[in-house]
Tab-separated table of C-alpha atoms and ligand atoms in Angstrom:
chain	number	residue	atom	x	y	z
A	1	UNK	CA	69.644	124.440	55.236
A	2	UNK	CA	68.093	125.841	52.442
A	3	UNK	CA	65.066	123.460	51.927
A	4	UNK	CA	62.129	122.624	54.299
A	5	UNK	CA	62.214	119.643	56.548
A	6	UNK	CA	64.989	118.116	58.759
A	7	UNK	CA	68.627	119.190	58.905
A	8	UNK	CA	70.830	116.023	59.365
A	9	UNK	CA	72.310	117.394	62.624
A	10	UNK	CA	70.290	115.400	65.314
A	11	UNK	CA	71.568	111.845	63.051
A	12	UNK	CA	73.743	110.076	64.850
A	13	UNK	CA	77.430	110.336	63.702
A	14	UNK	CA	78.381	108.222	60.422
A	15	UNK	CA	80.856	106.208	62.952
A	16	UNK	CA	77.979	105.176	64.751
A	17	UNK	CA	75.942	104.580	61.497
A	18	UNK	CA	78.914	102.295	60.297
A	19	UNK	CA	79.495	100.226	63.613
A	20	UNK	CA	75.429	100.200	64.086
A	21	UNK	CA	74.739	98.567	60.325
A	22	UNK	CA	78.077	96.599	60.479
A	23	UNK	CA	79.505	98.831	57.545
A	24	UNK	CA	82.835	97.761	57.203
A	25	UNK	CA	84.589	99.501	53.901
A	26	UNK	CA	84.984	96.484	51.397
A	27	UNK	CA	87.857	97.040	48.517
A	28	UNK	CA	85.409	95.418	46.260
A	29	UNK	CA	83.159	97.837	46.230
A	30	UNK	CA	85.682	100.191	45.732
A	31	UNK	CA	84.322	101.502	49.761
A	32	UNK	CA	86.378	104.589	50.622
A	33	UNK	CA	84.442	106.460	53.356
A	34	UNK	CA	84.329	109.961	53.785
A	35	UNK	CA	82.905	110.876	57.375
A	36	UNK	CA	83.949	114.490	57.977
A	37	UNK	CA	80.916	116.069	57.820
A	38	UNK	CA	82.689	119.567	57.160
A	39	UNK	CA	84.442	117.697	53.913
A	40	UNK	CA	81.098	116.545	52.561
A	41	UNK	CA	79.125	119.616	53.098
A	42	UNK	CA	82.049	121.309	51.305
A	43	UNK	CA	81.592	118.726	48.330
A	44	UNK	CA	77.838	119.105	48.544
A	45	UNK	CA	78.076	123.536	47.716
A	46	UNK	CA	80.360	122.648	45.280
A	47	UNK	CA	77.965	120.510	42.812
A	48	UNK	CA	75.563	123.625	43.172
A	49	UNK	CA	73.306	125.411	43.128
A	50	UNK	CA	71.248	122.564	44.806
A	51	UNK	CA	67.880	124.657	45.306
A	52	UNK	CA	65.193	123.061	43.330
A	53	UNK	CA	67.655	120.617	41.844
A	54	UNK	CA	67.288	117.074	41.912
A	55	UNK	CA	71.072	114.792	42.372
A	56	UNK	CA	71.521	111.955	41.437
A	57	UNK	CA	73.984	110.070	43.421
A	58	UNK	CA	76.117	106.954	42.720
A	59	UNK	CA	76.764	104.845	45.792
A	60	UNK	CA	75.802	106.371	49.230
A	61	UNK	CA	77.538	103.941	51.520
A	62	UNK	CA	76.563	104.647	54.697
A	63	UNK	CA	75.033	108.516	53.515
A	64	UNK	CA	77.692	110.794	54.278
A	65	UNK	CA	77.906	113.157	51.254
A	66	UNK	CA	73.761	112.505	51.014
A	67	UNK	CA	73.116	113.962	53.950
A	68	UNK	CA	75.313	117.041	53.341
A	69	UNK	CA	73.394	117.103	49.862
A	70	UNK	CA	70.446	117.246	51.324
A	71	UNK	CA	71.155	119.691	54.600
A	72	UNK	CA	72.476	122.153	51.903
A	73	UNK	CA	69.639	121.970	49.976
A	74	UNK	CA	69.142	119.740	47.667
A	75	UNK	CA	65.368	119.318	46.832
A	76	UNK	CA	66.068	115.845	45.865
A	77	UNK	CA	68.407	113.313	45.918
A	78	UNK	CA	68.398	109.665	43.676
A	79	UNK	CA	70.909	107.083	45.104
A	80	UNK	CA	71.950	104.271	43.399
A	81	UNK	CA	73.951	101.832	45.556
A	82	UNK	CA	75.308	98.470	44.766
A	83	UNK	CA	76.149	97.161	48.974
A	84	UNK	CA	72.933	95.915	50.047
A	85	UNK	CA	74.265	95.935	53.648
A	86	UNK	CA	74.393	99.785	53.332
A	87	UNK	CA	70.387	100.036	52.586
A	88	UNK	CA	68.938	99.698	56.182
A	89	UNK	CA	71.151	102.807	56.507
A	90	UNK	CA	69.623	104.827	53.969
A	91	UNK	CA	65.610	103.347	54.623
A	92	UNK	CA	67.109	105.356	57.841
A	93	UNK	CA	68.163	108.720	56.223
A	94	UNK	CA	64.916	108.623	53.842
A	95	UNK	CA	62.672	108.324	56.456
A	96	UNK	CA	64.522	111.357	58.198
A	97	UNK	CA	64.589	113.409	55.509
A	98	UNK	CA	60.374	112.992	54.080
A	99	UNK	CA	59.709	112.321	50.714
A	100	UNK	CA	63.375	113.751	49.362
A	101	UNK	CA	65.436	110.526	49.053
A	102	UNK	CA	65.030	107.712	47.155
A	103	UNK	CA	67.406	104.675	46.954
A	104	UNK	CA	68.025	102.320	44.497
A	105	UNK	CA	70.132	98.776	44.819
A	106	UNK	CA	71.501	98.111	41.413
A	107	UNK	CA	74.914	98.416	39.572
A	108	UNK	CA	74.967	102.111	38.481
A	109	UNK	CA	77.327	101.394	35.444
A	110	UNK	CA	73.484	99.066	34.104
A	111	UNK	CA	71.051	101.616	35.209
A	112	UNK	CA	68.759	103.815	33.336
A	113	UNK	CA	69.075	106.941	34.848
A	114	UNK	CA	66.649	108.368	32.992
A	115	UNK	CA	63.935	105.894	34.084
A	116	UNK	CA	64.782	106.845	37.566
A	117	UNK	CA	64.980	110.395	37.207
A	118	UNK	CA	62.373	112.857	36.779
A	119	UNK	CA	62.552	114.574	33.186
A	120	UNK	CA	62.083	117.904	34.440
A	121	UNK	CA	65.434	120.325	34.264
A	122	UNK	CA	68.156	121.011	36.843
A	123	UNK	CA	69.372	117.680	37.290
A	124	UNK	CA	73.035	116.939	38.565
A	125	UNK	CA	75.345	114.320	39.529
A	126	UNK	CA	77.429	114.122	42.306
A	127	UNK	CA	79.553	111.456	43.647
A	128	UNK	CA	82.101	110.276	45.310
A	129	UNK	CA	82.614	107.210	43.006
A	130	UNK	CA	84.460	104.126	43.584
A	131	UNK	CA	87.726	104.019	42.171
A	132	UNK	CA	87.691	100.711	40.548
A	133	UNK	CA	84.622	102.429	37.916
A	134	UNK	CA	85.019	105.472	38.123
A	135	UNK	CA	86.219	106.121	34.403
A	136	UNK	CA	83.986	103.568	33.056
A	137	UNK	CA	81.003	105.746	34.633
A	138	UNK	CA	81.934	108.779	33.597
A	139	UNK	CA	82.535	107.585	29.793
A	140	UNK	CA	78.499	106.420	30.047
A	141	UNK	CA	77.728	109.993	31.256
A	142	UNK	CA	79.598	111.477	28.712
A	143	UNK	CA	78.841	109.804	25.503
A	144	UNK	CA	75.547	109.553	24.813
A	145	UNK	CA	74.288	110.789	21.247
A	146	UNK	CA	71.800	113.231	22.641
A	147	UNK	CA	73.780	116.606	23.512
A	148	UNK	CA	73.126	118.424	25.304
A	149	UNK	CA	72.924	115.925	27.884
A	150	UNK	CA	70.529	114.704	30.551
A	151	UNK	CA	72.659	115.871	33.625
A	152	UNK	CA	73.403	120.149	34.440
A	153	UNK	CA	76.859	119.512	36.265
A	154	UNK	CA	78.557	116.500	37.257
A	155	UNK	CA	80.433	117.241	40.226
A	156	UNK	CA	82.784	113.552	40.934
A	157	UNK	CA	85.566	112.544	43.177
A	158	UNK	CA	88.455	110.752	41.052
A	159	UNK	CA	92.238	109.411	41.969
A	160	UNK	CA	94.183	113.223	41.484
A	161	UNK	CA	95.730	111.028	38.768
A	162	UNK	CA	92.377	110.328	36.749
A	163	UNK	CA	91.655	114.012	37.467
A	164	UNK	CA	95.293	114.915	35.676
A	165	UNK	CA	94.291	112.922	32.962
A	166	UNK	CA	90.295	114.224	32.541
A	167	UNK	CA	91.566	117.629	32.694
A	168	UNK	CA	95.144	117.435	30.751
A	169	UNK	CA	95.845	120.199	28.078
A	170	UNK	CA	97.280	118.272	24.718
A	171	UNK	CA	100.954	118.024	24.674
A	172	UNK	CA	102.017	116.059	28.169
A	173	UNK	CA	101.841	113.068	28.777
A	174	UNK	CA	98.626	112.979	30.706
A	175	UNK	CA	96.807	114.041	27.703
A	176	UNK	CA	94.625	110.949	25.751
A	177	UNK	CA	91.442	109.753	24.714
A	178	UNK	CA	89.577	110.566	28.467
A	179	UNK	CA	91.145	114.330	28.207
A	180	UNK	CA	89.371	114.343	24.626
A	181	UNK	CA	86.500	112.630	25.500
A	182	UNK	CA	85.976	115.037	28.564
A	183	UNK	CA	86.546	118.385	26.740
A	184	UNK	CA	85.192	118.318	23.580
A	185	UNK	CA	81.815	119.083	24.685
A	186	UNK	CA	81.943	120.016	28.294
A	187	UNK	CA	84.059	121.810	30.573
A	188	UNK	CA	85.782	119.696	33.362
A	189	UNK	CA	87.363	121.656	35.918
A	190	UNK	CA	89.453	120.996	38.836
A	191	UNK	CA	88.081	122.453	41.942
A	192	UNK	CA	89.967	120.678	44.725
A	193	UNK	CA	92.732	117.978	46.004
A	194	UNK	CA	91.526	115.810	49.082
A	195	UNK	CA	94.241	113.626	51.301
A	196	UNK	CA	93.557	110.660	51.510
A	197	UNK	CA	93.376	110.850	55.583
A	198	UNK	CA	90.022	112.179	55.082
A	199	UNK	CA	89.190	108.306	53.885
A	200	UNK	CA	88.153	105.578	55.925
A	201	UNK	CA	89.895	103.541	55.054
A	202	UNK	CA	92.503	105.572	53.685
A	203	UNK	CA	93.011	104.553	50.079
A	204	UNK	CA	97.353	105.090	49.171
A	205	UNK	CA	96.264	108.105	46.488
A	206	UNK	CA	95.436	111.877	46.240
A	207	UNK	CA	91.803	112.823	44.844
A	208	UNK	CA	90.401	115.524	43.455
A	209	UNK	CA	87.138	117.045	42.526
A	210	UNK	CA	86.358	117.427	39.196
A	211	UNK	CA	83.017	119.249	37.859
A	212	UNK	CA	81.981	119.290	34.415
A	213	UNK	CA	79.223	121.334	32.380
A	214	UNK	CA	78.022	120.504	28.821
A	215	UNK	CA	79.186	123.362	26.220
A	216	UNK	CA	78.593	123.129	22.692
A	217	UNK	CA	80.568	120.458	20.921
A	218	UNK	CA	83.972	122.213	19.340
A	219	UNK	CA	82.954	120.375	15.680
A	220	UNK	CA	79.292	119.972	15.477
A	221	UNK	CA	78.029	117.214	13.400
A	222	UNK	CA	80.738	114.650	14.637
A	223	UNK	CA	78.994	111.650	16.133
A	224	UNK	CA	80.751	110.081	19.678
A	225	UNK	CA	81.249	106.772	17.623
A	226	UNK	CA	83.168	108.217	14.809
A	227	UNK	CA	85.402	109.681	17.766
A	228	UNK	CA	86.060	107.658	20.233
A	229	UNK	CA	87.020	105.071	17.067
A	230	UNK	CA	89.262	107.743	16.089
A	231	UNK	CA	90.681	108.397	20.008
A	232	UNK	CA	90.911	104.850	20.385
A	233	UNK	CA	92.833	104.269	17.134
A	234	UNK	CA	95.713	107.211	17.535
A	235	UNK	CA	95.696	107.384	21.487
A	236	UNK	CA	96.299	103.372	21.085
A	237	UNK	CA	99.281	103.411	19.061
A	238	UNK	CA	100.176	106.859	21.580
A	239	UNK	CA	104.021	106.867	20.225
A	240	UNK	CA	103.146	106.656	16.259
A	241	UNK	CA	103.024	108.895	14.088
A	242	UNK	CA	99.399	110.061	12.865
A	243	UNK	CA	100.592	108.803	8.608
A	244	UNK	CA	101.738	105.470	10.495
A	245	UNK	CA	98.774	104.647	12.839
A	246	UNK	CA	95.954	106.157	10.244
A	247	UNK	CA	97.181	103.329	7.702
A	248	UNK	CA	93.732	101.625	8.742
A	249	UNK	CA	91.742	104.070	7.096
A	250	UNK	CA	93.670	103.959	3.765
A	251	UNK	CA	95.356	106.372	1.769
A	252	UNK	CA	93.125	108.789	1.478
A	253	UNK	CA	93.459	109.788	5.415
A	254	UNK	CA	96.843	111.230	4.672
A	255	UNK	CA	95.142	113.343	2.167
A	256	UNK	CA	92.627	114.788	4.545
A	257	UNK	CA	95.049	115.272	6.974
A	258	UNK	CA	96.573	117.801	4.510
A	259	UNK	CA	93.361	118.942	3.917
A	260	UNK	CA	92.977	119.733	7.355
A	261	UNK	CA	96.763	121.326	7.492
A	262	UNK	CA	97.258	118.636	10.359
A	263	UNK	CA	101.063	117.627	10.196
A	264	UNK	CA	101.170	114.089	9.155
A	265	UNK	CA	103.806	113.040	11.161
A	266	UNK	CA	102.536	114.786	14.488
A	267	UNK	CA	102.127	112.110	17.540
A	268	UNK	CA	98.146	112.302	18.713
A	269	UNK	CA	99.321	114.293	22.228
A	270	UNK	CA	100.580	117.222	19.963
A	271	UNK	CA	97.110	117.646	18.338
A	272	UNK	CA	94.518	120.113	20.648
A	273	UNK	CA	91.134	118.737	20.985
A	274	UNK	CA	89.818	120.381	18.166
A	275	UNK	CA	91.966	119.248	15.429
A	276	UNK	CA	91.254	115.328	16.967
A	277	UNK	CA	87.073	116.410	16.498
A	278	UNK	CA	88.297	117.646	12.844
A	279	UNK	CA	89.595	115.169	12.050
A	280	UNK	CA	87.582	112.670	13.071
A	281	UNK	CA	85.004	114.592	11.617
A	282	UNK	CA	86.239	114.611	8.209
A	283	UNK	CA	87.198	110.862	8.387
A	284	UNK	CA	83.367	110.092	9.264
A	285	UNK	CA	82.252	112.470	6.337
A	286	UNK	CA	84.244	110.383	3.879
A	287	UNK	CA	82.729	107.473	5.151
A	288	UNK	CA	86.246	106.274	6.222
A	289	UNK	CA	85.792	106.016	10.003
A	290	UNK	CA	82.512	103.743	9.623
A	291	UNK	CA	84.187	100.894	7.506
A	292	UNK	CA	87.241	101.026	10.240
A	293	UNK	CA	86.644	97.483	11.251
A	294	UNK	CA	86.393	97.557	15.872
A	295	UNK	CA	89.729	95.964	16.988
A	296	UNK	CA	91.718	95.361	19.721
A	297	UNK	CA	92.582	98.877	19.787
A	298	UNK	CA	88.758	100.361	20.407
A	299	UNK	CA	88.372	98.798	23.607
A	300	UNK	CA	86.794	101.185	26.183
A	301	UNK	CA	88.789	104.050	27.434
A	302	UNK	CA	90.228	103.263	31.377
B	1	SAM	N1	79.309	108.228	49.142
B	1	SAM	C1	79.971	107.535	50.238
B	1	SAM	C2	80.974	108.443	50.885
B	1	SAM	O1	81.335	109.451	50.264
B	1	SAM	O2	81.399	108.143	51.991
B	1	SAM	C3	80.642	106.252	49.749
B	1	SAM	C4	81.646	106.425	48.639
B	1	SAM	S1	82.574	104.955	48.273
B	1	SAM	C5	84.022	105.665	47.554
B	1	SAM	C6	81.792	104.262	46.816
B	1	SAM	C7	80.383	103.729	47.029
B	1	SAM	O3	79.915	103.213	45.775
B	1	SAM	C8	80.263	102.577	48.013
B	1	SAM	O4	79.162	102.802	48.867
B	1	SAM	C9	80.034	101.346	47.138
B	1	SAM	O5	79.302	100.316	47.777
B	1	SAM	C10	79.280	101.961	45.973
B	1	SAM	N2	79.392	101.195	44.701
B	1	SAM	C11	80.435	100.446	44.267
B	1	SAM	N3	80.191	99.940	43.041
B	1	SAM	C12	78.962	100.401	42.687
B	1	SAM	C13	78.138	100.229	41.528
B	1	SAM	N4	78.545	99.488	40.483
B	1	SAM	N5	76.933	100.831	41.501
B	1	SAM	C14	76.504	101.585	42.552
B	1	SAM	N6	77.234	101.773	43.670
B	1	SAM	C15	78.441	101.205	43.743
């Protein structure tokens, strides 16, 4: 343990915790329990370095990865958790661990984290989310205006498919608006796959471990509006060609595409992440992305 205070190893097992507080995992909350303590401490180094970082941590459940958080260092931890059958558990683990975790009940997807969070640096995020918002999370945490952002490292537990998709290079068929969305101004990597035996319940996929830091956007000057219309316009019609599904933002869109030596008739997966930003860059320049009227097609990214 790298901080003062109380390592978590005289807490009773999270078994116990579970059966004690009547814990059972409920699919609507997306409740996929990790109790190997080994697993979580792993998971907790990994979103690093914790010393005199504060984490801020979407749904606890019983406290599994908090604990490990904490125990490895963590000066800090802010939980938000939506169960309010799991919060007798974590009044538990706060009181055990002085002054270093605080817990929220709320919907995280609602919350200000910055009104819970101090505004001081070295703030992270780690979680293991629950599948069923995972993506819509992770698209709050990644598009505000502000850049860089409010959060160091994310370091987030996603289906291995999700993962595929945050992390795809252009070109297969994983690749799409949350592969844009994800790269063009941070760095998601990969670190690890985890069975889904190590899951109570187990859930029927793969996940992985994803951690992201914020790098300098690849176009500066393009606004997250202007692309995720763009993203949502191309990656929607995913089998047109860019000269068919640009038609929305009139003629003069083919033009800048030649501008930009893009190849009109290139499907959006061909394009790297940097041409997309281009592009949509020059489309808001010409003020042709902002009169794109929102339809069907911009509908958040899943
Ligand atoms: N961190 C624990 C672990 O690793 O064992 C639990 C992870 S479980 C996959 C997801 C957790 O998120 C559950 O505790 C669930 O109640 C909580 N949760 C679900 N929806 C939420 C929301 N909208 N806001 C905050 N927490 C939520």
């Amino acid at each position: 343990m790298a901080s003062g205070g109380n390592s978590g190893d005289t807490l009773p097992p999270l078994r116990e915790v579970i059966r004690a507080h009547g814990l059972g995992a409920r699919k609507s909350f997306g409740q996929n329990f990790l109790l190997d303590m080994n697993l979580t401490r792993k998971i907790a180094r990994a979103a690093g370095p914790l010393e005199h970082a504060t984490l801020y941590e979407v749904g606890p459940g019983p406290g599994g990865l908090t604990r490990a958080l904490l125990d490895e260092g963590a000066a800090r931890v802010v939980a938000v958790e939506r169960d309010p059958r799991c919060l007798p558990a974590l009044a538990e683990l706060s009181a055990y661990y002085p002054g270093r975790l605080e817990i929220h009940q709320g919907d995280a997807l609602k919350v200000d984290e910055l009104s819970l969070l101090p505004t001081e640096n070295h703030l992270r995020i780690a979680a293991n989310l629950p599948y069923n918002i995972g993506t819509a999370l992770l698209v709050k945490w990644l598009t505000p205006e502000a850049w860089p952002p409010w959060w160091a490292s994310m370091t987030l537990m996603f289906q291995k498919e999700v993962a595929e998709r945050i992390t795809s290079p252009s070109g297969r068929k994983t690749y799409g608006r949350l592969s844009v969305l994800s790269q063009w101004r941070a760095s998601p990597s990969a670190l690890f796959d985890i069975t889904p035996r190590a899951f109570t319940p187990a859930p029927k996929v793969w996940s992985t471990l994803v951690r992201f830091e914020p790098s300098a956007p690849v176009v500066s000057g393009l606004s997250v509006r202007s692309l995720e219309k763009l993203t949502a316009t191309v990656f929607g019609q995913k089998r047109k060609m860019l000269r068919r599904s640009l038609k929305g933002f009139g003629p003069k869109a083919i033009e800048i595409l030649g501008e930009l030596e893009i190849d009109a008739r290139a499907r959006p997966e061909e394009l790297s992440v940097e041409d997309i930003c281009r592009l949509a860059h020059a489309l808001q320049e010409s003020g042709l992305i902002q009169a794109l009227p929102i339809s069907a097609r911009t509908r958040p990214v899943r």
